[in-house]
XYZ file of C-alpha atoms in Angstrom:
607
model
C -67.005 -43.471 -40.337
C -67.209 -41.398 -37.617
C -65.149 -41.816 -34.135
C -66.234 -39.917 -30.835
C -63.777 -40.332 -27.928
C -65.379 -40.366 -24.704
C -62.798 -42.045 -22.162
C -59.527 -41.675 -22.475
C -56.867 -42.237 -19.940
C -55.574 -45.268 -18.279
C -55.765 -46.783 -15.372
C -58.070 -45.120 -13.268
C -60.062 -42.318 -13.555
C -58.505 -39.171 -13.727
C -59.944 -35.761 -13.130
C -58.647 -31.884 -13.197
C -58.206 -30.838 -9.860
C -58.901 -27.191 -8.919
C -55.034 -25.734 -9.071
C -55.444 -27.027 -12.468
C -58.261 -25.322 -13.180
C -56.070 -21.568 -12.045
C -53.478 -22.141 -13.634
C -55.816 -22.644 -17.074
C -56.798 -19.641 -16.525
C -54.036 -17.373 -15.952
C -51.812 -18.875 -18.456
C -55.269 -17.684 -21.140
C -55.188 -14.344 -19.224
C -51.234 -13.903 -19.315
C -52.143 -14.785 -23.182
C -54.171 -12.487 -23.284
C -54.249 -10.203 -26.189
C -54.650 -6.503 -27.176
C -58.935 -7.031 -27.322
C -61.564 -4.879 -26.164
C -62.505 -7.628 -22.746
C -66.118 -6.103 -23.140
C -67.010 -7.647 -26.183
C -68.136 -11.136 -25.425
C -66.806 -12.227 -28.901
C -63.856 -11.062 -29.280
C -63.179 -13.008 -25.661
C -65.002 -16.059 -27.509
C -63.001 -15.903 -30.719
C -59.289 -15.281 -28.786
C -61.010 -18.803 -25.950
C -61.048 -20.525 -29.480
C -58.114 -19.761 -30.761
C -56.336 -21.663 -27.770
C -55.869 -25.751 -28.915
C -58.057 -28.329 -26.392
C -56.253 -28.872 -24.372
C -55.535 -25.431 -23.517
C -59.101 -24.014 -23.504
C -60.064 -27.577 -22.116
C -58.971 -30.742 -20.694
C -57.793 -34.357 -22.496
C -60.664 -35.133 -19.446
C -60.177 -37.228 -16.922
C -62.798 -40.581 -17.542
C -61.526 -43.856 -18.643
C -61.372 -46.071 -21.883
C -64.588 -45.714 -24.100
C -64.787 -44.942 -28.004
C -68.048 -45.314 -30.148
C -67.754 -46.136 -33.685
C -70.605 -44.808 -36.389
C -70.804 -47.005 -39.418
C -73.108 -47.880 -42.044
C -76.325 -46.886 -40.038
C -74.645 -48.912 -36.603
C -73.543 -47.664 -33.335
C -70.618 -49.912 -32.076
C -68.346 -48.893 -28.950
C -64.876 -50.235 -27.666
C -64.566 -50.572 -23.891
C -66.299 -48.792 -21.289
C -64.887 -47.784 -18.668
C -66.422 -44.031 -17.198
C -67.450 -42.488 -20.737
C -69.808 -45.359 -21.392
C -71.587 -43.320 -18.521
C -71.957 -39.837 -20.772
C -72.211 -41.783 -24.104
C -75.258 -42.755 -22.395
C -76.712 -39.894 -21.935
C -76.504 -38.902 -25.098
C -77.034 -42.137 -25.911
C -80.939 -41.882 -24.403
C -81.383 -39.074 -26.719
C -81.776 -40.715 -29.568
C -83.899 -43.859 -30.361
C -82.267 -45.496 -27.043
C -84.440 -43.316 -24.468
C -87.164 -45.225 -25.946
C -85.990 -48.450 -25.977
C -86.023 -49.238 -30.035
C -81.774 -48.537 -29.593
C -79.385 -50.924 -31.130
C -75.737 -51.306 -29.717
C -73.181 -53.313 -30.633
C -70.409 -53.309 -27.115
C -67.068 -54.762 -27.234
C -64.271 -55.326 -24.900
C -60.493 -55.232 -25.467
C -60.149 -56.768 -22.036
C -61.680 -56.507 -18.597
C -59.096 -54.395 -16.033
C -61.190 -51.974 -14.558
C -60.876 -49.107 -15.752
C -62.238 -50.686 -19.185
C -65.417 -52.090 -17.792
C -65.793 -50.197 -14.729
C -68.583 -47.422 -16.312
C -71.687 -49.861 -17.051
C -73.743 -50.515 -14.675
C -73.775 -46.628 -14.559
C -74.743 -47.056 -18.959
C -78.620 -46.241 -18.588
C -79.614 -47.341 -22.178
C -78.934 -51.496 -20.493
C -81.816 -50.444 -17.823
C -84.417 -49.970 -20.656
C -86.705 -52.464 -22.035
C -86.478 -52.879 -25.900
C -82.783 -51.777 -26.997
C -81.024 -54.624 -27.536
C -77.292 -55.148 -26.675
C -74.713 -57.015 -27.925
C -71.775 -57.596 -26.153
C -68.565 -58.741 -27.548
C -65.129 -60.223 -26.212
C -62.129 -62.881 -26.323
C -62.891 -62.908 -22.372
C -65.711 -64.087 -20.410
C -67.406 -61.306 -20.654
C -70.859 -62.559 -19.161
C -68.970 -63.328 -15.819
C -66.711 -60.510 -15.422
C -69.504 -57.956 -15.727
C -72.411 -60.025 -13.130
C -69.285 -59.974 -10.540
C -69.194 -56.632 -11.108
C -72.563 -55.992 -9.961
C -72.746 -58.419 -7.049
C -72.868 -57.207 -3.906
C -71.645 -55.997 -1.749
C -69.538 -54.325 -4.162
C -72.451 -52.789 -6.115
C -76.083 -52.317 -4.669
C -77.842 -53.098 -8.658
C -76.918 -56.080 -9.932
C -76.688 -56.509 -13.834
C -80.487 -58.658 -13.703
C -82.360 -55.660 -13.302
C -80.857 -54.296 -16.601
C -84.329 -54.756 -18.801
C -82.981 -54.367 -22.273
C -82.180 -57.428 -24.025
C -78.181 -58.481 -24.053
C -76.249 -61.180 -25.675
C -72.792 -62.167 -25.935
C -70.597 -63.231 -28.021
C -67.187 -64.848 -28.004
C -65.170 -64.087 -30.620
C -61.571 -65.763 -31.712
C -58.468 -63.442 -31.866
C -58.377 -63.203 -36.522
C -60.618 -64.437 -37.024
C -63.191 -61.671 -38.748
C -66.942 -61.581 -38.007
C -69.433 -58.613 -39.074
C -71.946 -56.596 -37.948
C -74.107 -55.345 -40.684
C -71.516 -54.664 -43.716
C -68.444 -53.345 -40.838
C -66.018 -55.551 -40.934
C -63.731 -56.334 -38.064
C -61.182 -58.467 -36.827
C -58.592 -58.070 -33.573
C -55.748 -59.114 -33.105
C -53.644 -59.927 -29.744
C -51.786 -57.504 -27.996
C -49.582 -58.209 -24.838
C -50.830 -56.923 -21.792
C -50.771 -59.160 -18.871
C -54.040 -61.139 -18.751
C -54.350 -60.013 -22.394
C -55.818 -56.957 -24.775
C -57.091 -56.973 -27.920
C -57.126 -54.232 -30.845
C -60.365 -53.983 -33.382
C -59.727 -53.217 -36.408
C -62.851 -51.719 -38.308
C -63.559 -51.271 -42.203
C -66.721 -49.894 -43.658
C -66.409 -49.450 -48.202
C -62.614 -48.294 -48.181
C -62.361 -46.784 -44.633
C -60.499 -48.075 -41.429
C -59.996 -47.009 -38.057
C -57.904 -49.239 -35.485
C -58.568 -49.042 -32.117
C -55.064 -50.519 -30.082
C -54.995 -49.788 -26.407
C -53.490 -51.467 -23.270
C -50.419 -53.395 -26.245
C -46.966 -53.285 -25.785
C -44.150 -53.803 -27.954
C -40.707 -54.838 -26.103
C -38.929 -56.989 -29.028
C -39.046 -53.977 -31.799
C -37.239 -55.738 -34.900
C -39.407 -56.350 -37.572
C -40.466 -59.321 -36.872
C -42.201 -58.482 -33.897
C -43.498 -56.069 -35.171
C -44.876 -56.761 -38.741
C -47.804 -58.651 -37.837
C -48.847 -55.132 -36.240
C -48.481 -52.949 -38.496
C -50.253 -55.213 -41.278
C -52.876 -55.045 -38.966
C -52.201 -51.444 -38.337
C -52.384 -51.042 -43.257
C -54.177 -47.378 -44.053
C -55.889 -46.859 -41.294
C -57.342 -43.372 -41.533
C -57.044 -43.709 -37.834
C -54.785 -45.490 -35.542
C -56.144 -44.882 -31.662
C -52.758 -46.208 -29.863
C -51.555 -46.431 -26.228
C -49.206 -43.602 -25.340
C -49.660 -44.457 -21.613
C -46.049 -43.994 -20.829
C -43.187 -41.253 -22.480
C -40.401 -43.923 -24.746
C -38.411 -43.694 -20.691
C -41.032 -44.247 -18.463
C -41.884 -47.641 -20.546
C -38.508 -48.855 -20.503
C -38.373 -49.136 -16.994
C -42.304 -50.434 -16.818
C -41.406 -53.723 -18.428
C -44.111 -55.992 -18.937
C -46.513 -53.456 -17.508
C -48.474 -53.471 -20.732
C -48.669 -50.283 -22.196
C -46.598 -47.881 -24.591
C -45.586 -44.849 -25.212
C -45.899 -41.971 -28.306
C -42.790 -42.585 -30.203
C -43.257 -45.960 -30.887
C -46.503 -45.456 -31.828
C -44.693 -43.118 -34.232
C -42.694 -45.514 -35.877
C -45.767 -48.012 -36.676
C -48.179 -45.553 -37.804
C -45.538 -44.390 -40.398
C -44.375 -48.085 -41.204
C -48.414 -48.622 -41.874
C -48.885 -45.459 -43.549
C -51.183 -44.605 -41.150
C -53.625 -41.110 -42.048
C -54.181 -39.958 -38.448
C -52.386 -41.598 -34.744
C -53.812 -41.031 -32.116
C -51.860 -40.646 -28.679
C -54.800 -42.441 -26.151
C -54.479 -43.901 -22.724
C -53.305 -41.333 -20.619
C -51.439 -41.358 -17.313
C -53.143 -40.461 -14.815
C -50.357 -38.721 -13.610
C -49.419 -36.153 -16.511
C -51.384 -33.290 -16.943
C -53.205 -31.399 -20.373
C -49.096 -29.969 -19.966
C -47.024 -32.972 -19.727
C -49.574 -34.200 -22.618
C -49.127 -31.553 -25.257
C -45.191 -31.943 -24.979
C -45.523 -35.195 -25.473
C -47.411 -34.148 -28.781
C -45.092 -32.117 -29.901
C -42.241 -34.640 -28.696
C -43.998 -37.299 -31.558
C -44.747 -34.429 -34.478
C -40.731 -33.298 -33.771
C -40.206 -37.418 -33.794
C -41.945 -37.807 -36.983
C -40.447 -34.939 -39.167
C -36.568 -36.985 -38.772
C -38.043 -40.282 -40.266
C -36.199 -40.742 -43.264
C -38.537 -39.582 -45.994
C -41.781 -37.052 -44.906
C -44.757 -38.758 -43.723
C -48.558 -37.153 -43.819
C -49.379 -39.115 -40.622
C -51.411 -35.934 -38.364
C -50.748 -37.141 -35.201
C -53.263 -35.845 -32.379
C -53.386 -35.972 -29.064
C -56.980 -38.151 -27.719
C -59.387 -35.621 -25.414
C -63.069 -36.077 -24.698
C -65.217 -35.117 -27.193
C -62.552 -35.384 -30.199
C -65.063 -36.207 -32.929
C -63.425 -37.929 -36.667
C -64.979 -38.220 -40.119
C -63.486 -40.327 -42.115
C -65.033 -40.731 -44.616
C -62.932 -40.602 -48.044
C -65.690 -36.806 -49.041
C -64.682 -35.851 -45.909
C -61.501 -36.609 -43.926
C -60.554 -33.804 -41.507
C -61.356 -33.384 -38.234
C -64.639 -32.425 -37.184
C -62.356 -30.052 -34.441
C -60.164 -26.802 -36.324
C -57.048 -27.288 -37.999
C -54.314 -27.950 -35.783
C -54.902 -29.663 -32.899
C -54.921 -31.917 -33.390
C -10.791 -46.145 -28.264
C -11.556 -47.262 -31.687
C -15.206 -46.815 -32.557
C -17.402 -49.505 -33.993
C -17.401 -49.308 -38.048
C -19.841 -47.481 -39.317
C -23.546 -48.467 -39.603
C -25.575 -47.606 -42.511
C -28.306 -44.700 -43.359
C -30.317 -46.982 -41.722
C -29.458 -48.718 -38.470
C -32.582 -51.463 -38.224
C -32.068 -54.894 -37.315
C -30.056 -56.024 -38.751
C -27.516 -54.061 -37.419
C -28.398 -54.216 -34.130
C -27.650 -57.933 -34.641
C -24.077 -57.216 -35.760
C -23.132 -54.797 -33.438
C -23.522 -57.783 -30.450
C -21.827 -59.450 -32.244
C -18.571 -57.015 -32.404
C -19.040 -55.953 -28.812
C -19.257 -59.094 -27.457
C -15.894 -60.150 -30.434
C -13.970 -57.491 -28.672
C -15.166 -58.191 -25.271
C -13.842 -61.834 -25.534
C -10.346 -60.613 -27.089
C -10.481 -57.822 -24.159
C -10.177 -54.942 -26.602
C -12.995 -52.752 -25.582
C -12.985 -50.304 -23.106
C -14.122 -51.569 -19.864
C -16.208 -48.215 -18.778
C -17.605 -47.693 -22.764
C -16.607 -48.499 -26.278
C -17.653 -45.721 -29.145
C -20.383 -46.064 -31.623
C -19.982 -44.093 -34.977
C -23.361 -43.196 -35.520
C -22.267 -40.331 -38.190
C -24.446 -42.625 -41.308
C -27.254 -43.058 -39.351
C -29.933 -40.751 -40.805
C -32.788 -42.806 -39.529
C -32.434 -44.302 -35.293
C -35.968 -45.728 -34.758
C -36.846 -46.628 -30.929
C -35.828 -50.003 -31.592
C -32.022 -49.378 -32.371
C -31.654 -46.621 -29.487
C -33.810 -49.705 -27.180
C -30.437 -51.879 -28.264
C -28.249 -49.214 -27.251
C -29.296 -48.832 -24.055
C -29.879 -52.316 -23.375
C -25.881 -52.894 -24.312
C -25.503 -50.320 -21.826
C -27.093 -51.929 -19.330
C -26.241 -55.209 -19.266
C -22.407 -55.015 -20.515
C -22.428 -52.687 -16.679
C -20.937 -50.348 -19.000
C -20.143 -46.862 -16.745
C -21.425 -44.600 -19.819
C -21.336 -46.017 -23.784
C -19.583 -42.759 -25.611
C -21.628 -42.032 -29.105
C -20.290 -40.522 -31.667
C -20.880 -37.438 -34.525
C -24.575 -38.611 -34.670
C -26.475 -37.226 -37.345
C -28.817 -34.036 -36.604
C -31.739 -36.537 -37.353
C -30.059 -39.417 -34.612
C -29.532 -36.537 -32.004
C -33.118 -35.649 -32.133
C -34.280 -38.584 -31.238
C -31.958 -39.763 -28.327
C -32.810 -35.781 -27.338
C -36.979 -37.017 -27.888
C -36.908 -40.171 -26.431
C -34.922 -37.960 -23.101
C -30.995 -40.773 -23.145
C -29.484 -37.592 -24.014
C -27.977 -37.274 -21.197
C -27.336 -41.155 -20.760
C -24.704 -41.657 -23.472
C -21.666 -39.733 -23.453
C -22.338 -38.079 -27.000
C -19.542 -35.938 -28.981
C -19.080 -34.726 -32.433
C -16.586 -37.101 -33.906
C -14.531 -40.142 -33.723
C -11.996 -37.854 -32.942
C -13.280 -36.201 -29.852
C -14.584 -40.058 -28.599
C -11.286 -41.507 -28.945
C -9.716 -37.988 -27.343
C -12.488 -37.759 -24.319
C -11.439 -42.359 -23.838
C -7.932 -41.521 -23.914
C -8.436 -38.895 -21.054
C -10.316 -41.139 -19.137
C -8.641 -43.576 -19.576
C -4.751 -42.415 -18.701
C -6.711 -41.011 -15.421
C -8.098 -43.748 -14.704
C -11.348 -42.089 -13.800
C -14.621 -44.052 -13.086
C -16.662 -41.711 -15.826
C -16.845 -40.121 -19.107
C -19.139 -37.429 -16.753
C -18.262 -36.117 -13.673
C -20.270 -35.368 -11.220
C -23.292 -35.846 -12.929
C -22.924 -33.291 -15.959
C -19.284 -32.487 -16.315
C -19.133 -34.817 -20.242
C -14.593 -35.553 -20.167
C -13.745 -34.315 -24.061
C -10.031 -34.216 -23.796
C -6.755 -33.679 -22.230
C -5.773 -30.150 -22.363
C -2.597 -30.224 -20.673
C -0.326 -31.407 -17.994
C 0.753 -30.398 -14.661
C 2.948 -30.357 -11.764
C 0.381 -30.835 -9.903
C -2.077 -32.079 -12.549
C -4.403 -32.754 -15.427
C -6.436 -30.020 -17.293
C -9.480 -31.652 -18.953
C -12.050 -29.264 -21.175
C -15.124 -30.518 -20.446
C -18.893 -29.767 -21.439
C -21.424 -28.770 -18.655
C -24.050 -30.419 -20.068
C -26.830 -28.700 -17.810
C -25.917 -24.950 -19.173
C -24.628 -26.430 -22.708
C -21.115 -24.693 -21.997
C -17.470 -25.409 -22.001
C -15.423 -25.725 -18.355
C -11.766 -26.637 -17.443
C -11.277 -29.711 -15.459
C -8.352 -29.607 -13.598
C -7.733 -33.114 -11.571
C -5.311 -32.767 -8.555
C -2.895 -35.392 -9.092
C -3.421 -38.327 -7.342
C -0.297 -38.708 -5.483
C -1.020 -35.218 -3.575
C -1.627 -36.516 0.328
C -4.781 -36.547 2.670
C -3.021 -33.909 3.966
C -2.646 -31.764 1.156
C -6.030 -32.420 0.047
C -7.459 -31.297 3.273
C -5.903 -28.146 3.018
C -6.808 -27.680 -0.345
C -10.498 -27.710 0.633
C -9.906 -25.565 3.843
C -9.963 -22.813 1.378
C -12.474 -23.899 -0.836
C -14.084 -20.592 -0.466
C -12.262 -19.007 -0.574
C -10.987 -20.021 -4.391
C -15.039 -20.229 -5.287
C -15.615 -16.304 -4.128
C -12.478 -15.372 -5.472
C -13.348 -12.692 -8.637
C -10.175 -10.615 -10.335
C -10.478 -10.009 -14.160
C -7.283 -11.656 -14.215
C -7.877 -14.788 -12.686
C -10.150 -17.204 -14.675
C -13.024 -17.892 -12.824
C -12.615 -21.487 -10.295
C -16.939 -22.698 -10.148
C -16.443 -26.229 -7.646
C -13.579 -27.544 -6.002
C -14.935 -31.660 -6.236
C -13.892 -34.907 -4.812
C -16.166 -38.007 -6.048
C -15.519 -41.578 -6.466
C -10.644 -40.966 -5.732
C -11.264 -38.114 -7.979
C -10.600 -34.237 -7.247
C -11.105 -31.421 -9.088
C -11.254 -27.641 -9.786
C -13.588 -26.705 -12.022
C -13.094 -23.622 -13.730
C -14.267 -21.213 -16.526
C -12.252 -22.609 -19.961
C -10.865 -20.065 -21.533
C -10.052 -20.794 -25.598
C -7.678 -18.121 -26.225
C -3.925 -18.320 -26.697
C -1.270 -18.977 -24.020
C 2.177 -16.040 -22.997
C 4.727 -19.165 -24.385
C 2.094 -19.502 -28.017
C 1.926 -15.524 -27.985
C 5.638 -15.038 -28.046
C 6.857 -17.742 -30.336
C 5.085 -16.216 -32.366
C 6.347 -12.774 -32.195
C 9.410 -14.230 -31.973
C 10.241 -13.817 -28.490
C 9.571 -10.376 -28.922
C 6.719 -7.927 -27.619
C 5.829 -5.211 -28.855
C 5.626 -1.940 -26.573
C 1.956 -1.112 -27.213
C -0.973 -2.780 -27.342
C -0.857 -5.588 -27.312
C 2.414 -5.049 -25.578
C 4.405 -6.812 -22.797
C 4.174 -4.438 -20.135
C 0.387 -3.848 -20.178
C 0.661 -8.238 -20.053
C 2.868 -8.234 -17.040
C 0.419 -5.546 -15.243
C -2.410 -7.230 -15.520
C -0.143 -10.797 -14.518
C 1.770 -9.362 -11.345
C -2.017 -8.385 -10.536
C -3.554 -11.413 -10.359
C -0.837 -13.429 -9.293
C -0.470 -10.979 -5.898
C -4.107 -11.889 -5.370
C -3.489 -15.390 -4.960
C 0.199 -15.776 -3.911
C -0.780 -16.183 -0.100
C -3.231 -19.898 -0.998
C -1.103 -21.367 -4.079
C 1.539 -21.889 -5.569
C 0.225 -22.438 -9.492
C -2.368 -20.264 -10.541
C -4.349 -20.120 -13.877
C -4.387 -16.249 -14.640
C -5.919 -15.080 -18.019
C -5.606 -11.938 -19.708
C -7.049 -9.647 -21.798
C -5.543 -8.022 -24.360
C -7.443 -5.390 -27.082
C -6.378 -4.049 -29.983
C -8.058 -1.978 -33.016
C -9.822 -5.566 -33.910
C -10.090 -7.583 -31.324
C -10.303 -9.189 -27.885
C -8.104 -11.898 -26.781
C -8.457 -14.121 -24.163
C -4.840 -15.696 -23.537
C -4.655 -18.658 -20.283
C -1.172 -18.835 -18.410
C 0.191 -21.153 -15.925
C 2.363 -19.273 -13.579
C 5.048 -20.947 -11.173
C 5.467 -18.867 -7.734
C 8.981 -18.467 -9.314
C 7.685 -15.726 -11.630
C 5.455 -13.645 -10.045
C 8.396 -13.229 -7.605
C 10.633 -12.030 -10.178
C 7.328 -9.491 -11.202
C 7.434 -8.243 -7.322
C 10.810 -7.968 -6.377
C 12.034 -5.658 -9.479
C 10.514 -3.014 -11.563
C 9.958 -3.672 -15.040
C 10.540 -1.109 -17.276
C 9.261 -0.607 -21.030
C 9.906 -3.617 -23.415
C 12.634 -3.281 -25.593
C 12.939 -4.965 -29.190
């Protein structure tokens, strides 16, 4: 059995634009190795070393796939790709009026029928075309070619055309090829086709949405896909796009990986590309799908390919390789088991409902312990997203996700949707910080994920937070809510000065922010010891040498003098050097300390 793709776009044709071609040329030249560009063979070898979507394109034609099996030519869908297929077929028996073709329609949306009026073999007397489908295909094709929509009516097609209406789930045969169907969730209904010849199996499953990812709902499809040598799967959307476009009738690559691995599929072909996704985006979708496959609990040999025009696969057992080059292609809820499955989903829902009913759940989001979850599927991830949205949590806290679970969350694009902490204890500390300060959410400013309380003072509370875009820690100094409006206005009048100020003895202030009744400074976060800790370790007396009292005092004086005119309390970083290390001290000083340093000469310290 041989399969070739003639069109793989969804919704409408999406031809390559001139800027896209230009960018491909730029990238190809930029990556050019040290070769003689006058050597045509060397240049061709370099170009052939690029991936199909780097040296070419996925193409812009809509759905059309050719299947050659048992001496029969079968075609699935008549999107715009069927025009070029027809021109190719005209070079053989179809050009002599001796062709026999079997055309099957998944459904009647434009992107799956619009190429039929341009299918040349249908205009040649003597050719025999049998058209199969579960809709009223005859009427749809007649109407498509009626005036004023099209100038050439279907009656001018001189080939012998017969129509066969299929019944879902009732197998039929074309010669020695056995074929069956299953209905997909898609507006107006679409149908998948399973082709079997000998031990070879090919499945075409485009235009299908899998809203319910529990075992009961997906089991019929997994059985339909079972042991396929190749599965063409609707991956029009990313996972996040698909969940925001429910009832649009399309799926995503990551769900395809889940189902293909469960069904023992050998090759998963990502198909029905969104017209807004360029070749670079499609390559990223493929890469994310491959990375997600690696996260599955047991290694799966399932090969993942991105569909492109001209992709040809030989599925015969003697040669199972593709025709292209290799490689183209608060308290936490109880910890779950290693596989977060449908049973865990229902248990989680029950637990959250019970906590809500008893008033024990944290109003802005519970803590979900993922420390034992080695297998986080798209179904369970969707449940977590759904719980957060439906229950109105500001942010659900995920604690201690395993590397595998975290990778799935990242690939799905939901790393910033949840507040994620390395341990249950860290999540509990963060929840306490948020609740005690009555913060509006776990992530401030859309980027600062609160982790814990560092210290409290007369002017406010210092939090340790993660600046998620940068992946670095910052200190958030939350101003005490008792400060009046006038005091805050004075503070904000100094914002430009605070941000501009740079001094080696001062912690850098990056921003002063006010949102939802919370005002906070964003500062560098230093992990060193405070001066009082250093003094306790030295039994109250620092040595004269480095790090010594005099050097520390000088640096403190320098930093405090820099800010004394507009601050009554400052945070100072003191760099202390010795033969072995460079330490950073974080110190809070009252203005009286500065006055003592400024009014008295500090002599050499004594033991």
